[in-house]
mmCIF file of C-alpha atoms in Angstrom:
data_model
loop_
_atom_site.group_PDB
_atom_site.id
_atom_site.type_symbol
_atom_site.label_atom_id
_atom_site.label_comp_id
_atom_site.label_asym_id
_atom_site.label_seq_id
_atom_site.Cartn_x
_atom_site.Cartn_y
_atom_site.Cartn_z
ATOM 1 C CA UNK R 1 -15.582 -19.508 -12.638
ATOM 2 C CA UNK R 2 -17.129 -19.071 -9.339
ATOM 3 C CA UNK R 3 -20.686 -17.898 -8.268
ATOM 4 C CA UNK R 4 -22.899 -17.266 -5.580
ATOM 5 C CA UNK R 5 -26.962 -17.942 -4.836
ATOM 6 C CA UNK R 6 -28.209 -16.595 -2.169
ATOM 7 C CA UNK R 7 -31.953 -18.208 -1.925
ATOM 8 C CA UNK R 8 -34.674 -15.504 -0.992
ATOM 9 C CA UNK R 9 -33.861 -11.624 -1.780
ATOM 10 C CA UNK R 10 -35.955 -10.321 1.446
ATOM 11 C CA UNK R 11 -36.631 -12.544 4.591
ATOM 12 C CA UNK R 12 -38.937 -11.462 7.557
ATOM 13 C CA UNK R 13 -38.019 -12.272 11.150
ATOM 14 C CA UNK R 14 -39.808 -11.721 14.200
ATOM 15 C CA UNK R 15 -37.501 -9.925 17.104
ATOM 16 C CA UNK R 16 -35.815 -12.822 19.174
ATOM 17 C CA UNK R 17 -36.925 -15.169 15.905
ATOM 18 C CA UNK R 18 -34.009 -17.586 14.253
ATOM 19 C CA UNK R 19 -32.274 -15.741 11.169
ATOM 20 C CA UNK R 20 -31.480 -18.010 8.420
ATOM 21 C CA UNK R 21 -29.800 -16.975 5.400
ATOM 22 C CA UNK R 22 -28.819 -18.977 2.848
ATOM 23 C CA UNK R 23 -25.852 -19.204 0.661
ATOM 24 C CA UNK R 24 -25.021 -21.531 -1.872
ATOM 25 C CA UNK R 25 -22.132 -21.626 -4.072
ATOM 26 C CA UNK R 26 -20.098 -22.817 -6.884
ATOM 27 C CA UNK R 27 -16.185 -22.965 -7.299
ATOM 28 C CA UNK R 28 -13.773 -25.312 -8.803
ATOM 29 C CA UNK R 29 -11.037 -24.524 -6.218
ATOM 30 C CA UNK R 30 -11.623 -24.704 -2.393
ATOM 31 C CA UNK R 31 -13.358 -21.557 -1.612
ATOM 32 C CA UNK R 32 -12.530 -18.627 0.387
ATOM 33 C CA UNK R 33 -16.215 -17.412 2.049
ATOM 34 C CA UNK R 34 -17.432 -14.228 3.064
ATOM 35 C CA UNK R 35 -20.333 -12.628 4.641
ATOM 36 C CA UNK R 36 -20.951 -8.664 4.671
ATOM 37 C CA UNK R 37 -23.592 -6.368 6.091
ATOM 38 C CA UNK R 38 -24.939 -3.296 4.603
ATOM 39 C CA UNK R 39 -26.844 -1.206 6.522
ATOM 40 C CA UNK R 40 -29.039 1.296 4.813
ATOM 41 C CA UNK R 41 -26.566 4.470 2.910
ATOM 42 C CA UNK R 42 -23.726 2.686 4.309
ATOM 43 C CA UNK R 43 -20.566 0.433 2.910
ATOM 44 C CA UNK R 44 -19.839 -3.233 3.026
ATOM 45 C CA UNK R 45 -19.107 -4.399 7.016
ATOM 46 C CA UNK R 46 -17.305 -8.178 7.228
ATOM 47 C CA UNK R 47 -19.540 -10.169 9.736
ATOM 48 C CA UNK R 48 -16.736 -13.314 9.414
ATOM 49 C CA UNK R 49 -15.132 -15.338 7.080
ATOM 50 C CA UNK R 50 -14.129 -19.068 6.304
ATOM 51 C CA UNK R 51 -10.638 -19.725 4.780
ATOM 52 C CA UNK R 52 -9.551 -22.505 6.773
ATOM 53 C CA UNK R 53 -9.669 -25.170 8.996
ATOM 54 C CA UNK R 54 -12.261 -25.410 11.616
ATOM 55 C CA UNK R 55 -16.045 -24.944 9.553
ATOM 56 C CA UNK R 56 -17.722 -23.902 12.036
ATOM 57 C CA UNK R 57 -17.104 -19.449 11.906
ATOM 58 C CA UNK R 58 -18.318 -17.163 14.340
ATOM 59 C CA UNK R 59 -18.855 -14.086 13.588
ATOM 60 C CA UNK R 60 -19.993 -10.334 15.123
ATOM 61 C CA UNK R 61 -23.135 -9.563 16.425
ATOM 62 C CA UNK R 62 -23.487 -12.676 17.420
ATOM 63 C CA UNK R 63 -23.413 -14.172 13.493
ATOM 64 C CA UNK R 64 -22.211 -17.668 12.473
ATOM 65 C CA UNK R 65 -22.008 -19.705 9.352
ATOM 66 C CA UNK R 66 -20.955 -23.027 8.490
ATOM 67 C CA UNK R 67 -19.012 -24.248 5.948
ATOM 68 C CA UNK R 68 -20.784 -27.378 4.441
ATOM 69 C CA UNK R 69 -18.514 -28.356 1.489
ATOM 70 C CA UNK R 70 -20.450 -31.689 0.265
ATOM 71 C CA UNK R 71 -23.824 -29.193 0.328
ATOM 72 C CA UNK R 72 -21.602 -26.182 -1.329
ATOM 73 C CA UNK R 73 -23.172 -24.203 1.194
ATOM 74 C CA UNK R 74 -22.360 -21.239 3.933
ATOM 75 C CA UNK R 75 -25.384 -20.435 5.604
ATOM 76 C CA UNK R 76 -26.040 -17.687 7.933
ATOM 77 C CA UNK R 77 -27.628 -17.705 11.196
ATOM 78 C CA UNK R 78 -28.382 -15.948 14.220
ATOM 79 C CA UNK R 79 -30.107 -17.290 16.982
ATOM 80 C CA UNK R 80 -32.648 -14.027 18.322
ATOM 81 C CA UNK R 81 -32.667 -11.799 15.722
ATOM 82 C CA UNK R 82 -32.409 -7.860 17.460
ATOM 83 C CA UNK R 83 -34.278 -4.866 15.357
ATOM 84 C CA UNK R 84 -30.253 -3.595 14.931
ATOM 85 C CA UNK R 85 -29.831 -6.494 12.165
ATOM 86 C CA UNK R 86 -32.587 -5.168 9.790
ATOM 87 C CA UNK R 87 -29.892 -4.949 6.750
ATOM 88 C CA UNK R 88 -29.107 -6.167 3.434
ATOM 89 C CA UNK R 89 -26.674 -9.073 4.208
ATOM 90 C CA UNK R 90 -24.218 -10.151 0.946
ATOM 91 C CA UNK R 91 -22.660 -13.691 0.737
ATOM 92 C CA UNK R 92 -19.321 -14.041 -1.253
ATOM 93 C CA UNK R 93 -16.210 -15.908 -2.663
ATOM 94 C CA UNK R 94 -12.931 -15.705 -3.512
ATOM 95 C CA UNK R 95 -10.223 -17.559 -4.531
ATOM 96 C CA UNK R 96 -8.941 -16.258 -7.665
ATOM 97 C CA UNK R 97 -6.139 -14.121 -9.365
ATOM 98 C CA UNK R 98 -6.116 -10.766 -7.259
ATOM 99 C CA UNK R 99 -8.304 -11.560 -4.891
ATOM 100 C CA UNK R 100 -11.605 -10.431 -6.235
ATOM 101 C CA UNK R 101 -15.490 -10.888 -4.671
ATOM 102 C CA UNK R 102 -17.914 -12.540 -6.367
ATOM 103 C CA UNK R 103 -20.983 -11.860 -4.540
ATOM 104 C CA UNK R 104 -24.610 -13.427 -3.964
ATOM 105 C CA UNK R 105 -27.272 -11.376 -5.227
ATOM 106 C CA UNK R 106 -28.046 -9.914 -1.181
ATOM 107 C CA UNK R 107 -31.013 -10.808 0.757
ATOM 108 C CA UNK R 108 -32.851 -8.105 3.023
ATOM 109 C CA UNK R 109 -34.020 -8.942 6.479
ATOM 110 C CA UNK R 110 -36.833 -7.305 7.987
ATOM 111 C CA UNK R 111 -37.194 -7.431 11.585
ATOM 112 C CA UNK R 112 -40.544 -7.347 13.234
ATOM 113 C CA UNK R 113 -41.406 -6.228 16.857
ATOM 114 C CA UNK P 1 -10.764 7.758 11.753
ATOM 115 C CA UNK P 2 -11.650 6.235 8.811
ATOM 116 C CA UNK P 3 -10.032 3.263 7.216
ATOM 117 C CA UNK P 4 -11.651 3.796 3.860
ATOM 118 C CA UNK P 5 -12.655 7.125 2.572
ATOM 119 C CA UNK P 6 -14.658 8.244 -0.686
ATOM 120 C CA UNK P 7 -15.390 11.513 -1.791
ATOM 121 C CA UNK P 8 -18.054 12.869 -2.897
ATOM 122 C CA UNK P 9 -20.377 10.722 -0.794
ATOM 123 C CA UNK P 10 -22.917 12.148 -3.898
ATOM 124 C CA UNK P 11 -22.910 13.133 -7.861
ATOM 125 C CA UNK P 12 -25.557 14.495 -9.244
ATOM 126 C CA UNK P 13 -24.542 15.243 -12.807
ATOM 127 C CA UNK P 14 -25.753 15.629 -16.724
ATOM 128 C CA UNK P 15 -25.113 12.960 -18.986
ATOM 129 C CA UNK P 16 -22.216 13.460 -21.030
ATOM 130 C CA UNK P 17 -20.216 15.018 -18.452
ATOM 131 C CA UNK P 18 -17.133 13.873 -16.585
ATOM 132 C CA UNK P 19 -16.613 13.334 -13.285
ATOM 133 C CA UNK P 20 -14.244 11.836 -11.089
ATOM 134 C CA UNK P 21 -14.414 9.433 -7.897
ATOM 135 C CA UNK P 22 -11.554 9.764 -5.436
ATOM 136 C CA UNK P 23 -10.883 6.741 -2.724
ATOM 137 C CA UNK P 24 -7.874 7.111 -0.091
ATOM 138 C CA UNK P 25 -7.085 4.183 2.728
ATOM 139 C CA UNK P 26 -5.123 4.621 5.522
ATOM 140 C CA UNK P 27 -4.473 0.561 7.130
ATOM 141 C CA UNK P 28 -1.394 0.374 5.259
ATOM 142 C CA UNK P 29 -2.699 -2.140 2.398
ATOM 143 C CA UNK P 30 -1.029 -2.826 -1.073
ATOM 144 C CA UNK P 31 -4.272 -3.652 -2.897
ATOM 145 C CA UNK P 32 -7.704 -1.729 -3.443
ATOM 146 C CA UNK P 33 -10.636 -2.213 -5.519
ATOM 147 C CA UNK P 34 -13.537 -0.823 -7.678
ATOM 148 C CA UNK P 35 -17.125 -2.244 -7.184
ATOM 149 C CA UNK P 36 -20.155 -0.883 -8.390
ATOM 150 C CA UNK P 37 -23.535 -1.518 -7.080
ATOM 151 C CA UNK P 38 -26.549 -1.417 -9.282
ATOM 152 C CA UNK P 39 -29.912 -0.322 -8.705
ATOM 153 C CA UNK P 40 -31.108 -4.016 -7.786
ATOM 154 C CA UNK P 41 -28.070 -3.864 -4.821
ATOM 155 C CA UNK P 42 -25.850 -6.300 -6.830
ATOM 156 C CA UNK P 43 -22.467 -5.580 -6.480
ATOM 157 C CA UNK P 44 -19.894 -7.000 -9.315
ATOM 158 C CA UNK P 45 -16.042 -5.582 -9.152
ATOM 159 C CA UNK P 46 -14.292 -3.088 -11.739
ATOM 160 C CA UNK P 47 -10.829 -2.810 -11.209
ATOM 161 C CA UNK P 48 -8.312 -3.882 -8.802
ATOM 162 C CA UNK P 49 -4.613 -2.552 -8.111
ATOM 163 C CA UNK P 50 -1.875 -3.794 -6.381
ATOM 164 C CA UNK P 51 1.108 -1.287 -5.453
ATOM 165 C CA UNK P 52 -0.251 0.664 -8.137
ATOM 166 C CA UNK P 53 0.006 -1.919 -10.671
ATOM 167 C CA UNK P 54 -3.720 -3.249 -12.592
ATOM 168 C CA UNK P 55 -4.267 -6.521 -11.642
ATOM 169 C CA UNK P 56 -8.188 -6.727 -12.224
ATOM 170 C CA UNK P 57 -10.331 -5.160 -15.251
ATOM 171 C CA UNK P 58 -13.331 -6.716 -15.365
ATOM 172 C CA UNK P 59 -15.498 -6.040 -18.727
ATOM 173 C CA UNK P 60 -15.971 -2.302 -17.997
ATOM 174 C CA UNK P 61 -16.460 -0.135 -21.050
ATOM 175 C CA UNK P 62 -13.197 2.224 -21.187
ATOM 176 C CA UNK P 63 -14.785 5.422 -20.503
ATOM 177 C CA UNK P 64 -14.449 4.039 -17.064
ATOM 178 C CA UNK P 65 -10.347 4.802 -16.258
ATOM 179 C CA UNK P 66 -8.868 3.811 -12.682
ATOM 180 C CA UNK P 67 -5.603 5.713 -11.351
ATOM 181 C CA UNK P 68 -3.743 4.468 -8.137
ATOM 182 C CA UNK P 69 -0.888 7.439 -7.783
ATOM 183 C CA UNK P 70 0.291 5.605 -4.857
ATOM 184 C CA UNK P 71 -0.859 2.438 -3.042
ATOM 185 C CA UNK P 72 -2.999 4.489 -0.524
ATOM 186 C CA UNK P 73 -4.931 6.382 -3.338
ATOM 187 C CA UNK P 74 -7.436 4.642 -6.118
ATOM 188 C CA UNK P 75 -9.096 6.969 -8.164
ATOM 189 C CA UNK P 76 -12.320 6.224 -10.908
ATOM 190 C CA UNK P 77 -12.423 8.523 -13.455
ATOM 191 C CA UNK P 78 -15.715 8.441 -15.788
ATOM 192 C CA UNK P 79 -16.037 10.350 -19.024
ATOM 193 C CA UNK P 80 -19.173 10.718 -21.335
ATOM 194 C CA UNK P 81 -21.818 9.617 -18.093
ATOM 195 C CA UNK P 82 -24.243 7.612 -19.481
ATOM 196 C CA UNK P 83 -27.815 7.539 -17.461
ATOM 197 C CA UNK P 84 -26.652 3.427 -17.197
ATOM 198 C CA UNK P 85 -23.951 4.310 -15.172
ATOM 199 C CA UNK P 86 -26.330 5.624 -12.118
ATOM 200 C CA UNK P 87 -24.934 3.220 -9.485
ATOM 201 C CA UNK P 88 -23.107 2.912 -6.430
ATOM 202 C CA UNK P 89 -19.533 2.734 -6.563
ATOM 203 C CA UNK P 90 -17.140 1.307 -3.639
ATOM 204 C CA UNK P 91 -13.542 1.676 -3.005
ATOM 205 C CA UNK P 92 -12.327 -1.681 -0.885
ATOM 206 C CA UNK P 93 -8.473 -1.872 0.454
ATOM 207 C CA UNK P 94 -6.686 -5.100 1.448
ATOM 208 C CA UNK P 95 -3.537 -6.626 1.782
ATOM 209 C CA UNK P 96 -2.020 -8.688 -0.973
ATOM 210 C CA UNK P 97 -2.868 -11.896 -1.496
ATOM 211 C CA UNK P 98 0.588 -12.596 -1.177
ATOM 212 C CA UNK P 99 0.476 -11.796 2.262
ATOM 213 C CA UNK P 100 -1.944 -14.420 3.165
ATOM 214 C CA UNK P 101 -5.173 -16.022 1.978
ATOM 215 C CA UNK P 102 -8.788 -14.924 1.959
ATOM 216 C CA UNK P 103 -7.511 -11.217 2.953
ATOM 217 C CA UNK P 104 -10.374 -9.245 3.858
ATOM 218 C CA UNK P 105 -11.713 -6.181 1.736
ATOM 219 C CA UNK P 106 -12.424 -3.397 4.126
ATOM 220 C CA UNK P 107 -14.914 -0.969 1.892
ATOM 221 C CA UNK P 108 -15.576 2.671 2.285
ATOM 222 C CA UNK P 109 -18.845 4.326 2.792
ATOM 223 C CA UNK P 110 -19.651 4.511 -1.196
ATOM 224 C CA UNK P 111 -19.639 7.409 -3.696
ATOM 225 C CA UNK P 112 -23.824 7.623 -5.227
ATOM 226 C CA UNK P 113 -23.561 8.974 -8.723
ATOM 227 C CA UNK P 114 -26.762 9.653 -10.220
ATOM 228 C CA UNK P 115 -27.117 10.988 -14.283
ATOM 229 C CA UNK P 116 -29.601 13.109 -15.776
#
């Protein structure tokens, strides 16, 4: 079975701050890994994806993550966080029969001016 | 135009009634998906078709029926609403895992059904 934590349902970021998010999860098969945005009354938007090879991802909007397989981790982060990235942001996996997401429980970022 | 399409964008309906969910994609994919997302914003999957064929049904109670008449198309049809079923529901497309691994799900805009 796989699962997803993300740690910290709402984080608060000045404008040009560091965004962190963190994901943690758990899989007994190498893991595909996902991050989506939601923006308010909207649908699911892939910001970038591991599958493969290099760990380092970058993503859009100026997103990466990082694949840390000995931490079981695929955290988030942006360098200068913009008032556009105020969102609900949703960590995932896959790797199973028919391809389904198992997603993180979202965390909300707030961006201040 | 848009990739993934749900209509109505909003339900408002009495419980008991049924009521149906349509979801059309147009980026050529095989597979496409149900996900619902509760009132906390967790999102947990439904259903999943390939070429029209059920290939995921997660433990959803069977008043909950999906219908794919072709591989572009998913439908969700929901008899006897229940006030517990006040959610947002997404439609997702992708290719087939057969086609390659970790395909991305491209999701539509989300149908909000609320019951009374």
């Amino acid at each position: 079975a796989q699962s997803v934590t993300q740690l910290g349902s709402h984080v608060s970021v000045s404008e040009g701050a560091l965004v962190l998010l963190r994901c943690n999860y758990s899989s007994s098969v190498p893991p595909y890994l996902f991050w989506y945005v939601q923006y308010p009354n909207q649908g699911l938007q892939l910001l970038l994806k591991y599958t493969t090879g290099a760990t380092l991802v970058k993503g859009i909007n100026g997103f990466e993550a990082e694949f840390k397989k000995s931490e079981t981790s695929f955290h988030l982060t942006k360098p200068s966080a913009h008032m556009s990235d105020a969102a609900e942001y949703f960590c995932a996996v896959s790797r199973t029969a028919g391809n389904k997401l198992t997603f993180g429980g979202g965390t909300r970022v707030l961006v201040k001016p | 135009d848009t990739a993934v399409s749900q209509t109505p964008k909003y339900l408002v309906t009495q419980m008991g009634n049924d009521k149906s969910i349509k979801c059309e994609q147009n980026l050529g994919h095989d597979t496409m998906y149900w996900y619902k997302q509760d009132s906390k914003k967790f999102l947990k999957i439904m259903f999943s078709y390939n070429n029209k064929e059920l290939i995921i049904n997660e433990t959803v109670p069977n008043r909950f029926s999906p219908k794919s008449p072709d591989k572009a198309h998913l439908n969700l049809h929901i008899n006897s609403l229940e006030l517990g079923d006040s959610a947002v529901y997404f439609c997702a497309s992708s290719h087939s895992r057969l086609r390659g691994l970790g395909e991305t799900q491209y999701f539509g805009p989300g149908t909000r059904l609320l019951v009374l």
